[in-house]
Amino acid sequence: GQQVQQSPASLVLQEGENAELQCNFSSTATQLQWFYQSPGGSLVSLLSNPSGTKHTGRLTSTTVTKERRSSLHISSSQTTDSGTYLCAIDITAQVVGQLTFGRGTRLQVYA
Amino acid sequence: GALVYQYPRRTICKSGTSMRMECQAVGFQATSVAWYRQSPQKTFELIALSTVNSAIKYEQNFTQEKFPISHPNLSFSSMTVLNAYLEDRGLYLCGARLPGKSQNTLYFGAGTRLSVL
């Protein structure tokens, strides 16, 4: 079965609304990263958050390791936030980071 | 600025021909590089992990005969898609860990998008 499941699959918001993205994983993760993939395909690392809560700008990620879930909260969404948000975990202890990706949440923000 | 540079950004090749793509770490030394592929309508799959001076480890659905990787130094890696066919279409990303940052945090290049005619 799929090791990383993300929900919702897609989300449509009006500018200014908040977004809540979920990531559930089936294996114990030594690392968890949230990525943003632009419509053009480029992948940008947003947050590394294997446990606890982290903030950066309008983004807040909360990972509950024992429950194998993580969330990404986007506050006051903007049209430029549109794209795909990917959750990826590393279940190994290798230094390089052998990530397993979810299928992503496609976010569309309208003005 | 970009930490990982990939070249080319986009490429088209004829079915049955080969395509080489490059990955350059900018301003840091990448002792390990991970190559991923995102096929149309799919998520990212790990192709292989490459560590300088160590054997390259390929994932189950990928082989060295099909995706040979060269990792000659700490800032450069290249991968070739041999005998490319339609199922090899997609976005190929390389990721490297930035020294000093939290362990296992991967930083990716912008990718090489491969189309096969």
mmCIF file with all atom_site columns, N, CA, C and O in Angstrom, chain A residues 30-31 33 35 37 39-43 45 48 54 86 90 92-104 106, chain B residues 9-10 32-34 36 38 41-44 46 49 57 59 91 93 97 102-110 113:
data_model
loop_
_atom_site.group_PDB
_atom_site.id
_atom_site.type_symbol
_atom_site.label_atom_id
_atom_site.label_alt_id
_atom_site.label_comp_id
_atom_site.label_asym_id
_atom_site.label_entity_id
_atom_site.label_seq_id
_atom_site.pdbx_PDB_ins_code
_atom_site.Cartn_x
_atom_site.Cartn_y
_atom_site.Cartn_z
_atom_site.occupancy
_atom_site.B_iso_or_equiv
_atom_site.pdbx_formal_charge
_atom_site.auth_seq_id
_atom_site.auth_comp_id
_atom_site.auth_asym_id
_atom_site.auth_atom_id
_atom_site.pdbx_PDB_model_num
ATOM 1   N N  . THR A 1 30  ? 12.049 8.979  10.013  1.00 0.00 ? 30  THR A N  1
ATOM 2   C CA . THR A 1 30  ? 13.167 9.657  10.667  1.00 0.00 ? 30  THR A CA 1
ATOM 3   C C  . THR A 1 30  ? 13.248 11.109 10.210  1.00 0.00 ? 30  THR A C  1
ATOM 4   O O  . THR A 1 30  ? 13.894 11.932 10.824  1.00 0.00 ? 30  THR A O  1
ATOM 5   N N  . GLN A 1 31  ? 12.581 11.379 9.104   1.00 0.00 ? 31  GLN A N  1
ATOM 6   C CA . GLN A 1 31  ? 12.573 12.742 8.582   1.00 0.00 ? 31  GLN A CA 1
ATOM 7   C C  . GLN A 1 31  ? 11.286 12.941 7.812   1.00 0.00 ? 31  GLN A C  1
ATOM 8   O O  . GLN A 1 31  ? 10.736 12.001 7.226   1.00 0.00 ? 31  GLN A O  1
ATOM 9   N N  . GLN A 1 33  ? 9.576  15.999 5.170   1.00 0.00 ? 33  GLN A N  1
ATOM 10  C CA . GLN A 1 33  ? 9.722  17.277 4.491   1.00 0.00 ? 33  GLN A CA 1
ATOM 11  C C  . GLN A 1 33  ? 8.460  17.620 3.731   1.00 0.00 ? 33  GLN A C  1
ATOM 12  O O  . GLN A 1 33  ? 7.824  16.743 3.125   1.00 0.00 ? 33  GLN A O  1
ATOM 13  N N  . PHE A 1 35  ? 7.198  19.902 0.525   1.00 0.00 ? 35  PHE A N  1
ATOM 14  C CA . PHE A 1 35  ? 7.718  20.543 -0.667  1.00 0.00 ? 35  PHE A CA 1
ATOM 15  C C  . PHE A 1 35  ? 6.589  21.266 -1.396  1.00 0.00 ? 35  PHE A C  1
ATOM 16  O O  . PHE A 1 35  ? 5.420  20.874 -1.322  1.00 0.00 ? 35  PHE A O  1
ATOM 17  N N  . GLN A 1 37  ? 5.685  22.223 -5.318  1.00 0.00 ? 37  GLN A N  1
ATOM 18  C CA . GLN A 1 37  ? 6.026  22.048 -6.725  1.00 0.00 ? 37  GLN A CA 1
ATOM 19  C C  . GLN A 1 37  ? 5.237  23.053 -7.543  1.00 0.00 ? 37  GLN A C  1
ATOM 20  O O  . GLN A 1 37  ? 4.009  23.052 -7.536  1.00 0.00 ? 37  GLN A O  1
ATOM 21  N N  . PRO A 1 39  ? 3.741  25.049 -10.855 1.00 0.00 ? 39  PRO A N  1
ATOM 22  C CA . PRO A 1 39  ? 3.125  24.520 -12.077 1.00 0.00 ? 39  PRO A CA 1
ATOM 23  C C  . PRO A 1 39  ? 4.146  24.138 -13.138 1.00 0.00 ? 39  PRO A C  1
ATOM 24  O O  . PRO A 1 39  ? 3.902  23.265 -13.956 1.00 0.00 ? 39  PRO A O  1
ATOM 25  N N  . GLY A 1 40  ? 5.305  24.772 -13.118 1.00 0.00 ? 40  GLY A N  1
ATOM 26  C CA . GLY A 1 40  ? 6.360  24.444 -14.068 1.00 0.00 ? 40  GLY A CA 1
ATOM 27  C C  . GLY A 1 40  ? 7.137  23.199 -13.700 1.00 0.00 ? 40  GLY A C  1
ATOM 28  O O  . GLY A 1 40  ? 7.910  22.676 -14.511 1.00 0.00 ? 40  GLY A O  1
ATOM 29  N N  . GLY A 1 41  ? 6.959  22.714 -12.471 1.00 0.00 ? 41  GLY A N  1
ATOM 30  C CA . GLY A 1 41  ? 7.586  21.457 -12.081 1.00 0.00 ? 41  GLY A CA 1
ATOM 31  C C  . GLY A 1 41  ? 8.694  21.574 -11.054 1.00 0.00 ? 41  GLY A C  1
ATOM 32  O O  . GLY A 1 41  ? 9.051  20.584 -10.421 1.00 0.00 ? 41  GLY A O  1
ATOM 33  N N  . SER A 1 42  ? 9.246  22.751 -10.853 1.00 0.00 ? 42  SER A N  1
ATOM 34  C CA . SER A 1 42  ? 10.356 22.900 -9.910  1.00 0.00 ? 42  SER A CA 1
ATOM 35  C C  . SER A 1 42  ? 9.918  22.553 -8.497  1.00 0.00 ? 42  SER A C  1
ATOM 36  O O  . SER A 1 42  ? 8.804  22.864 -8.093  1.00 0.00 ? 42  SER A O  1
ATOM 37  N N  . LEU A 1 43  ? 10.807 21.916 -7.754  1.00 0.00 ? 43  LEU A N  1
ATOM 38  C CA . LEU A 1 43  ? 10.502 21.475 -6.399  1.00 0.00 ? 43  LEU A CA 1
ATOM 39  C C  . LEU A 1 43  ? 11.267 22.335 -5.406  1.00 0.00 ? 43  LEU A C  1
ATOM 40  O O  . LEU A 1 43  ? 12.482 22.485 -5.509  1.00 0.00 ? 43  LEU A O  1
ATOM 41  N N  . SER A 1 45  ? 11.901 23.017 -1.257  1.00 0.00 ? 45  SER A N  1
ATOM 42  C CA . SER A 1 45  ? 11.703 22.529 0.101   1.00 0.00 ? 45  SER A CA 1
ATOM 43  C C  . SER A 1 45  ? 11.107 23.639 0.957   1.00 0.00 ? 45  SER A C  1
ATOM 44  O O  . SER A 1 45  ? 11.640 24.744 1.018   1.00 0.00 ? 45  SER A O  1
ATOM 45  N N  . SER A 1 48  ? 11.328 21.211 6.931   1.00 0.00 ? 48  SER A N  1
ATOM 46  C CA . SER A 1 48  ? 11.718 19.898 7.427   1.00 0.00 ? 48  SER A CA 1
ATOM 47  C C  . SER A 1 48  ? 11.169 19.793 8.831   1.00 0.00 ? 48  SER A C  1
ATOM 48  O O  . SER A 1 48  ? 11.515 20.620 9.679   1.00 0.00 ? 48  SER A O  1
ATOM 49  N N  . LYS A 1 54  ? 6.600  23.642 13.461  1.00 0.00 ? 54  LYS A N  1
ATOM 50  C CA . LYS A 1 54  ? 7.561  24.600 12.902  1.00 0.00 ? 54  LYS A CA 1
ATOM 51  C C  . LYS A 1 54  ? 6.818  25.651 12.103  1.00 0.00 ? 54  LYS A C  1
ATOM 52  O O  . LYS A 1 54  ? 5.801  25.366 11.472  1.00 0.00 ? 54  LYS A O  1
ATOM 53  N N  . LEU A 1 86  ? 3.715  18.684 -1.655  1.00 0.00 ? 86  LEU A N  1
ATOM 54  C CA . LEU A 1 86  ? 4.095  17.275 -1.490  1.00 0.00 ? 86  LEU A CA 1
ATOM 55  C C  . LEU A 1 86  ? 4.673  17.039 -0.106  1.00 0.00 ? 86  LEU A C  1
ATOM 56  O O  . LEU A 1 86  ? 5.462  17.838 0.394   1.00 0.00 ? 86  LEU A O  1
ATOM 57  N N  . ASP A 1 90  ? 11.319 10.017 5.184   1.00 0.00 ? 90  ASP A N  1
ATOM 58  C CA . ASP A 1 90  ? 12.499 9.158  5.089   1.00 0.00 ? 90  ASP A CA 1
ATOM 59  C C  . ASP A 1 90  ? 12.385 8.141  6.203   1.00 0.00 ? 90  ASP A C  1
ATOM 60  O O  . ASP A 1 90  ? 12.309 8.522  7.373   1.00 0.00 ? 90  ASP A O  1
ATOM 61  N N  . THR A 1 92  ? 14.588 5.628  6.517   1.00 0.00 ? 92  THR A N  1
ATOM 62  C CA . THR A 1 92  ? 15.900 5.024  6.754   1.00 0.00 ? 92  THR A CA 1
ATOM 63  C C  . THR A 1 92  ? 16.728 5.972  7.613   1.00 0.00 ? 92  THR A C  1
ATOM 64  O O  . THR A 1 92  ? 16.315 7.091  7.904   1.00 0.00 ? 92  THR A O  1
ATOM 65  N N  . ALA A 1 93  ? 17.862 5.542  7.972   1.00 0.00 ? 93  ALA A N  1
ATOM 66  C CA . ALA A 1 93  ? 18.761 6.400  8.745   1.00 0.00 ? 93  ALA A CA 1
ATOM 67  C C  . ALA A 1 93  ? 19.919 6.881  7.887   1.00 0.00 ? 93  ALA A C  1
ATOM 68  O O  . ALA A 1 93  ? 20.896 7.407  8.389   1.00 0.00 ? 93  ALA A O  1
ATOM 69  N N  . GLN A 1 94  ? 19.774 6.728  6.571   1.00 0.00 ? 94  GLN A N  1
ATOM 70  C CA . GLN A 1 94  ? 20.874 7.115  5.685   1.00 0.00 ? 94  GLN A CA 1
ATOM 71  C C  . GLN A 1 94  ? 20.998 8.618  5.614   1.00 0.00 ? 94  GLN A C  1
ATOM 72  O O  . GLN A 1 94  ? 20.015 9.342  5.607   1.00 0.00 ? 94  GLN A O  1
ATOM 73  N N  . VAL A 1 95  ? 22.203 9.076  5.525   1.00 0.00 ? 95  VAL A N  1
ATOM 74  C CA . VAL A 1 95  ? 22.477 10.501 5.534   1.00 0.00 ? 95  VAL A CA 1
ATOM 75  C C  . VAL A 1 95  ? 21.869 11.219 4.331   1.00 0.00 ? 95  VAL A C  1
ATOM 76  O O  . VAL A 1 95  ? 21.402 12.336 4.430   1.00 0.00 ? 95  VAL A O  1
ATOM 77  N N  . VAL A 1 96  ? 21.835 10.540 3.211   1.00 0.00 ? 96  VAL A N  1
ATOM 78  C CA . VAL A 1 96  ? 21.436 11.235 1.994   1.00 0.00 ? 96  VAL A CA 1
ATOM 79  C C  . VAL A 1 96  ? 19.956 11.573 1.975   1.00 0.00 ? 96  VAL A C  1
ATOM 80  O O  . VAL A 1 96  ? 19.534 12.498 1.315   1.00 0.00 ? 96  VAL A O  1
ATOM 81  N N  . GLY A 1 97  ? 19.132 10.867 2.694   1.00 0.00 ? 97  GLY A N  1
ATOM 82  C CA . GLY A 1 97  ? 17.715 11.181 2.643   1.00 0.00 ? 97  GLY A CA 1
ATOM 83  C C  . GLY A 1 97  ? 17.013 10.458 1.532   1.00 0.00 ? 97  GLY A C  1
ATOM 84  O O  . GLY A 1 97  ? 16.844 11.000 0.442   1.00 0.00 ? 97  GLY A O  1
ATOM 85  N N  . GLN A 1 98  ? 16.587 9.247  1.770   1.00 0.00 ? 98  GLN A N  1
ATOM 86  C CA . GLN A 1 98  ? 15.906 8.426  0.783   1.00 0.00 ? 98  GLN A CA 1
ATOM 87  C C  . GLN A 1 98  ? 14.417 8.669  0.942   1.00 0.00 ? 98  GLN A C  1
ATOM 88  O O  . GLN A 1 98  ? 13.747 7.965  1.672   1.00 0.00 ? 98  GLN A O  1
ATOM 89  N N  . LEU A 1 99  ? 13.900 9.650  0.257   1.00 0.00 ? 99  LEU A N  1
ATOM 90  C CA . LEU A 1 99  ? 12.545 10.110 0.493   1.00 0.00 ? 99  LEU A CA 1
ATOM 91  C C  . LEU A 1 99  ? 11.500 9.298  -0.262  1.00 0.00 ? 99  LEU A C  1
ATOM 92  O O  . LEU A 1 99  ? 11.708 8.909  -1.408  1.00 0.00 ? 99  LEU A O  1
ATOM 93  N N  . THR A 1 100 ? 10.386 9.088  0.400   1.00 0.00 ? 100 THR A N  1
ATOM 94  C CA . THR A 1 100 ? 9.196  8.517  -0.233  1.00 0.00 ? 100 THR A CA 1
ATOM 95  C C  . THR A 1 100 ? 8.139  9.601  -0.258  1.00 0.00 ? 100 THR A C  1
ATOM 96  O O  . THR A 1 100 ? 7.783  10.147 0.788   1.00 0.00 ? 100 THR A O  1
ATOM 97  N N  . PHE A 1 101 ? 7.635  9.895  -1.453  1.00 0.00 ? 101 PHE A N  1
ATOM 98  C CA . PHE A 1 101 ? 6.719  11.010 -1.631  1.00 0.00 ? 101 PHE A CA 1
ATOM 99  C C  . PHE A 1 101 ? 5.273  10.558 -1.621  1.00 0.00 ? 101 PHE A C  1
ATOM 100 O O  . PHE A 1 101 ? 4.940  9.465  -2.074  1.00 0.00 ? 101 PHE A O  1
ATOM 101 N N  . GLY A 1 102 ? 4.403  11.450 -1.164  1.00 0.00 ? 102 GLY A N  1
ATOM 102 C CA . GLY A 1 102 ? 2.975  11.286 -1.368  1.00 0.00 ? 102 GLY A CA 1
ATOM 103 C C  . GLY A 1 102 ? 2.605  11.804 -2.749  1.00 0.00 ? 102 GLY A C  1
ATOM 104 O O  . GLY A 1 102 ? 3.456  12.306 -3.493  1.00 0.00 ? 102 GLY A O  1
ATOM 105 N N  . ARG A 1 103 ? 1.326  11.686 -3.089  1.00 0.00 ? 103 ARG A N  1
ATOM 106 C CA . ARG A 1 103 ? 0.875  12.120 -4.418  1.00 0.00 ? 103 ARG A CA 1
ATOM 107 C C  . ARG A 1 103 ? 0.598  13.618 -4.482  1.00 0.00 ? 103 ARG A C  1
ATOM 108 O O  . ARG A 1 103 ? 0.395  14.162 -5.565  1.00 0.00 ? 103 ARG A O  1
ATOM 109 N N  . GLY A 1 104 ? 0.590  14.253 -3.329  1.00 0.00 ? 104 GLY A N  1
ATOM 110 C CA . GLY A 1 104 ? 0.456  15.698 -3.321  1.00 0.00 ? 104 GLY A CA 1
ATOM 111 C C  . GLY A 1 104 ? -0.965 16.194 -3.178  1.00 0.00 ? 104 GLY A C  1
ATOM 112 O O  . GLY A 1 104 ? -1.935 15.466 -3.407  1.00 0.00 ? 104 GLY A O  1
ATOM 113 N N  . ARG A 1 106 ? -3.093 19.355 -4.696  1.00 0.00 ? 106 ARG A N  1
ATOM 114 C CA . ARG A 1 106 ? -3.054 20.433 -5.691  1.00 0.00 ? 106 ARG A CA 1
ATOM 115 C C  . ARG A 1 106 ? -3.893 21.587 -5.182  1.00 0.00 ? 106 ARG A C  1
ATOM 116 O O  . ARG A 1 106 ? -5.100 21.455 -4.997  1.00 0.00 ? 106 ARG A O  1
ATOM 117 N N  . ARG B 2 9   ? 17.165 21.926 -18.701 1.00 0.00 ? 9   ARG B N  1
ATOM 118 C CA . ARG B 2 9   ? 15.875 22.047 -18.046 1.00 0.00 ? 9   ARG B CA 1
ATOM 119 C C  . ARG B 2 9   ? 14.821 21.226 -18.789 1.00 0.00 ? 9   ARG B C  1
ATOM 120 O O  . ARG B 2 9   ? 13.957 20.619 -18.175 1.00 0.00 ? 9   ARG B O  1
ATOM 121 N N  . ARG B 2 10  ? 14.922 21.266 -20.115 1.00 0.00 ? 10  ARG B N  1
ATOM 122 C CA . ARG B 2 10  ? 13.972 20.491 -20.922 1.00 0.00 ? 10  ARG B CA 1
ATOM 123 C C  . ARG B 2 10  ? 14.732 19.842 -22.067 1.00 0.00 ? 10  ARG B C  1
ATOM 124 O O  . ARG B 2 10  ? 15.680 20.414 -22.587 1.00 0.00 ? 10  ARG B O  1
ATOM 125 N N  . SER B 2 32  ? 26.490 12.919 -1.317  1.00 0.00 ? 32  SER B N  1
ATOM 126 C CA . SER B 2 32  ? 25.479 11.973 -1.789  1.00 0.00 ? 32  SER B CA 1
ATOM 127 C C  . SER B 2 32  ? 24.431 12.708 -2.603  1.00 0.00 ? 32  SER B C  1
ATOM 128 O O  . SER B 2 32  ? 24.037 13.816 -2.263  1.00 0.00 ? 32  SER B O  1
ATOM 129 N N  . VAL B 2 33  ? 24.007 12.042 -3.660  1.00 0.00 ? 33  VAL B N  1
ATOM 130 C CA . VAL B 2 33  ? 22.986 12.614 -4.545  1.00 0.00 ? 33  VAL B CA 1
ATOM 131 C C  . VAL B 2 33  ? 21.914 11.560 -4.772  1.00 0.00 ? 33  VAL B C  1
ATOM 132 O O  . VAL B 2 33  ? 22.222 10.389 -4.988  1.00 0.00 ? 33  VAL B O  1
ATOM 133 N N  . ALA B 2 34  ? 20.670 11.991 -4.716  1.00 0.00 ? 34  ALA B N  1
ATOM 134 C CA . ALA B 2 34  ? 19.549 11.092 -4.987  1.00 0.00 ? 34  ALA B CA 1
ATOM 135 C C  . ALA B 2 34  ? 18.882 11.540 -6.284  1.00 0.00 ? 34  ALA B C  1
ATOM 136 O O  . ALA B 2 34  ? 18.602 12.726 -6.454  1.00 0.00 ? 34  ALA B O  1
ATOM 137 N N  . TYR B 2 36  ? 15.563 11.249 -8.731  1.00 0.00 ? 36  TYR B N  1
ATOM 138 C CA . TYR B 2 36  ? 14.142 10.886 -8.692  1.00 0.00 ? 36  TYR B CA 1
ATOM 139 C C  . TYR B 2 36  ? 13.521 11.130 -10.059 1.00 0.00 ? 36  TYR B C  1
ATOM 140 O O  . TYR B 2 36  ? 13.994 11.948 -10.837 1.00 0.00 ? 36  TYR B O  1
ATOM 141 N N  . GLN B 2 38  ? 9.557  11.901 -11.746 1.00 0.00 ? 38  GLN B N  1
ATOM 142 C CA . GLN B 2 38  ? 8.119  12.092 -11.625 1.00 0.00 ? 38  GLN B CA 1
ATOM 143 C C  . GLN B 2 38  ? 7.524  11.860 -13.005 1.00 0.00 ? 38  GLN B C  1
ATOM 144 O O  . GLN B 2 38  ? 7.675  12.678 -13.905 1.00 0.00 ? 38  GLN B O  1
ATOM 145 N N  . GLN B 2 41  ? 1.282  12.181 -14.177 1.00 0.00 ? 41  GLN B N  1
ATOM 146 C CA . GLN B 2 41  ? 0.195  11.759 -13.283 1.00 0.00 ? 41  GLN B CA 1
ATOM 147 C C  . GLN B 2 41  ? 0.671  10.900 -12.110 1.00 0.00 ? 41  GLN B C  1
ATOM 148 O O  . GLN B 2 41  ? -0.128 10.231 -11.467 1.00 0.00 ? 41  GLN B O  1
ATOM 149 N N  . LYS B 2 42  ? 1.949  10.911 -11.828 1.00 0.00 ? 42  LYS B N  1
ATOM 150 C CA . LYS B 2 42  ? 2.468  10.114 -10.722 1.00 0.00 ? 42  LYS B CA 1
ATOM 151 C C  . LYS B 2 42  ? 3.281  10.976 -9.768  1.00 0.00 ? 42  LYS B C  1
ATOM 152 O O  . LYS B 2 42  ? 3.633  12.102 -10.080 1.00 0.00 ? 42  LYS B O  1
ATOM 153 N N  . THR B 2 43  ? 3.591  10.414 -8.622  1.00 0.00 ? 43  THR B N  1
ATOM 154 C CA . THR B 2 43  ? 4.448  11.133 -7.703  1.00 0.00 ? 43  THR B CA 1
ATOM 155 C C  . THR B 2 43  ? 5.902  10.764 -7.963  1.00 0.00 ? 43  THR B C  1
ATOM 156 O O  . THR B 2 43  ? 6.212  10.022 -8.874  1.00 0.00 ? 43  THR B O  1
ATOM 157 N N  . PHE B 2 44  ? 6.784  11.262 -7.144  1.00 0.00 ? 44  PHE B N  1
ATOM 158 C CA . PHE B 2 44  ? 8.211  11.041 -7.356  1.00 0.00 ? 44  PHE B CA 1
ATOM 159 C C  . PHE B 2 44  ? 8.631  9.639  -6.937  1.00 0.00 ? 44  PHE B C  1
ATOM 160 O O  . PHE B 2 44  ? 8.279  9.159  -5.872  1.00 0.00 ? 44  PHE B O  1
ATOM 161 N N  . LEU B 2 46  ? 12.058 7.204  -6.409  1.00 0.00 ? 46  LEU B N  1
ATOM 162 C CA . LEU B 2 46  ? 13.507 7.202  -6.277  1.00 0.00 ? 46  LEU B CA 1
ATOM 163 C C  . LEU B 2 46  ? 14.110 6.251  -7.302  1.00 0.00 ? 46  LEU B C  1
ATOM 164 O O  . LEU B 2 46  ? 13.707 5.092  -7.383  1.00 0.00 ? 46  LEU B O  1
ATOM 165 N N  . LEU B 2 49  ? 20.470 6.091  -5.394  1.00 0.00 ? 49  LEU B N  1
ATOM 166 C CA . LEU B 2 49  ? 21.266 6.907  -4.487  1.00 0.00 ? 49  LEU B CA 1
ATOM 167 C C  . LEU B 2 49  ? 22.725 6.758  -4.881  1.00 0.00 ? 49  LEU B C  1
ATOM 168 O O  . LEU B 2 49  ? 23.226 5.640  -4.994  1.00 0.00 ? 49  LEU B O  1
ATOM 169 N N  . LYS B 2 57  ? 23.360 2.738  -5.446  1.00 0.00 ? 57  LYS B N  1
ATOM 170 C CA . LYS B 2 57  ? 22.281 1.834  -5.072  1.00 0.00 ? 57  LYS B CA 1
ATOM 171 C C  . LYS B 2 57  ? 21.027 2.185  -5.866  1.00 0.00 ? 57  LYS B C  1
ATOM 172 O O  . LYS B 2 57  ? 20.487 3.282  -5.731  1.00 0.00 ? 57  LYS B O  1
ATOM 173 N N  . GLU B 2 59  ? 17.025 1.493  -7.026  1.00 0.00 ? 59  GLU B N  1
ATOM 174 C CA . GLU B 2 59  ? 15.758 0.990  -6.513  1.00 0.00 ? 59  GLU B CA 1
ATOM 175 C C  . GLU B 2 59  ? 15.252 -0.128 -7.417  1.00 0.00 ? 59  GLU B C  1
ATOM 176 O O  . GLU B 2 59  ? 15.743 -0.339 -8.534  1.00 0.00 ? 59  GLU B O  1
ATOM 177 N N  . LEU B 2 91  ? 9.729  14.194 -15.299 1.00 0.00 ? 91  LEU B N  1
ATOM 178 C CA . LEU B 2 91  ? 10.619 15.183 -14.709 1.00 0.00 ? 91  LEU B CA 1
ATOM 179 C C  . LEU B 2 91  ? 11.640 14.448 -13.846 1.00 0.00 ? 91  LEU B C  1
ATOM 180 O O  . LEU B 2 91  ? 11.269 13.720 -12.929 1.00 0.00 ? 91  LEU B O  1
ATOM 181 N N  . LEU B 2 93  ? 14.627 14.677 -11.218 1.00 0.00 ? 93  LEU B N  1
ATOM 182 C CA . LEU B 2 93  ? 15.179 15.582 -10.221 1.00 0.00 ? 93  LEU B CA 1
ATOM 183 C C  . LEU B 2 93  ? 16.379 14.962 -9.532  1.00 0.00 ? 93  LEU B C  1
ATOM 184 O O  . LEU B 2 93  ? 16.393 13.758 -9.273  1.00 0.00 ? 93  LEU B O  1
ATOM 185 N N  . ARG B 2 97  ? 22.038 16.694 -0.088  1.00 0.00 ? 97  ARG B N  1
ATOM 186 C CA . ARG B 2 97  ? 21.939 17.211 1.264   1.00 0.00 ? 97  ARG B CA 1
ATOM 187 C C  . ARG B 2 97  ? 22.934 18.338 1.453   1.00 0.00 ? 97  ARG B C  1
ATOM 188 O O  . ARG B 2 97  ? 24.090 18.229 1.058   1.00 0.00 ? 97  ARG B O  1
ATOM 189 N N  . SER B 2 102 ? 19.960 20.335 8.829   1.00 0.00 ? 102 SER B N  1
ATOM 190 C CA . SER B 2 102 ? 19.412 19.179 9.541   1.00 0.00 ? 102 SER B CA 1
ATOM 191 C C  . SER B 2 102 ? 19.546 17.924 8.696   1.00 0.00 ? 102 SER B C  1
ATOM 192 O O  . SER B 2 102 ? 19.350 17.940 7.491   1.00 0.00 ? 102 SER B O  1
ATOM 193 N N  . GLN B 2 103 ? 19.865 16.858 9.377   1.00 0.00 ? 103 GLN B N  1
ATOM 194 C CA . GLN B 2 103 ? 20.166 15.620 8.676   1.00 0.00 ? 103 GLN B CA 1
ATOM 195 C C  . GLN B 2 103 ? 19.004 15.197 7.798   1.00 0.00 ? 103 GLN B C  1
ATOM 196 O O  . GLN B 2 103 ? 17.856 15.289 8.174   1.00 0.00 ? 103 GLN B O  1
ATOM 197 N N  . ASN B 2 104 ? 19.325 14.697 6.629   1.00 0.00 ? 104 ASN B N  1
ATOM 198 C CA . ASN B 2 104 ? 18.356 14.152 5.689   1.00 0.00 ? 104 ASN B CA 1
ATOM 199 C C  . ASN B 2 104 ? 17.458 15.189 5.025   1.00 0.00 ? 104 ASN B C  1
ATOM 200 O O  . ASN B 2 104 ? 16.524 14.822 4.359   1.00 0.00 ? 104 ASN B O  1
ATOM 201 N N  . THR B 2 105 ? 17.730 16.460 5.206   1.00 0.00 ? 105 THR B N  1
ATOM 202 C CA . THR B 2 105 ? 16.977 17.457 4.456   1.00 0.00 ? 105 THR B CA 1
ATOM 203 C C  . THR B 2 105 ? 17.567 17.525 3.063   1.00 0.00 ? 105 THR B C  1
ATOM 204 O O  . THR B 2 105 ? 18.738 17.813 2.876   1.00 0.00 ? 105 THR B O  1
ATOM 205 N N  . LEU B 2 106 ? 16.729 17.241 2.073   1.00 0.00 ? 106 LEU B N  1
ATOM 206 C CA . LEU B 2 106 ? 17.182 17.235 0.691   1.00 0.00 ? 106 LEU B CA 1
ATOM 207 C C  . LEU B 2 106 ? 16.819 18.538 -0.014  1.00 0.00 ? 106 LEU B C  1
ATOM 208 O O  . LEU B 2 106 ? 15.716 19.051 0.165   1.00 0.00 ? 106 LEU B O  1
ATOM 209 N N  . TYR B 2 107 ? 17.738 19.033 -0.803  1.00 0.00 ? 107 TYR B N  1
ATOM 210 C CA . TYR B 2 107 ? 17.481 20.197 -1.638  1.00 0.00 ? 107 TYR B CA 1
ATOM 211 C C  . TYR B 2 107 ? 17.572 19.761 -3.087  1.00 0.00 ? 107 TYR B C  1
ATOM 212 O O  . TYR B 2 107 ? 18.509 19.081 -3.492  1.00 0.00 ? 107 TYR B O  1
ATOM 213 N N  . PHE B 2 108 ? 16.569 20.155 -3.846  1.00 0.00 ? 108 PHE B N  1
ATOM 214 C CA . PHE B 2 108 ? 16.457 19.679 -5.212  1.00 0.00 ? 108 PHE B CA 1
ATOM 215 C C  . PHE B 2 108 ? 16.794 20.756 -6.225  1.00 0.00 ? 108 PHE B C  1
ATOM 216 O O  . PHE B 2 108 ? 16.610 21.951 -5.986  1.00 0.00 ? 108 PHE B O  1
ATOM 217 N N  . GLY B 2 109 ? 17.253 20.294 -7.380  1.00 0.00 ? 109 GLY B N  1
ATOM 218 C CA . GLY B 2 109 ? 17.363 21.164 -8.524  1.00 0.00 ? 109 GLY B CA 1
ATOM 219 C C  . GLY B 2 109 ? 15.996 21.369 -9.151  1.00 0.00 ? 109 GLY B C  1
ATOM 220 O O  . GLY B 2 109 ? 14.998 20.796 -8.705  1.00 0.00 ? 109 GLY B O  1
ATOM 221 N N  . ALA B 2 110 ? 15.957 22.183 -10.194 1.00 0.00 ? 110 ALA B N  1
ATOM 222 C CA . ALA B 2 110 ? 14.694 22.476 -10.868 1.00 0.00 ? 110 ALA B CA 1
ATOM 223 C C  . ALA B 2 110 ? 14.246 21.334 -11.769 1.00 0.00 ? 110 ALA B C  1
ATOM 224 O O  . ALA B 2 110 ? 13.124 21.332 -12.256 1.00 0.00 ? 110 ALA B O  1
ATOM 225 N N  . ARG B 2 113 ? 13.194 18.021 -17.635 1.00 0.00 ? 113 ARG B N  1
ATOM 226 C CA . ARG B 2 113 ? 11.958 17.432 -18.150 1.00 0.00 ? 113 ARG B CA 1
ATOM 227 C C  . ARG B 2 113 ? 12.252 16.738 -19.471 1.00 0.00 ? 113 ARG B C  1
ATOM 228 O O  . ARG B 2 113 ? 12.683 17.385 -20.422 1.00 0.00 ? 113 ARG B O  1
#
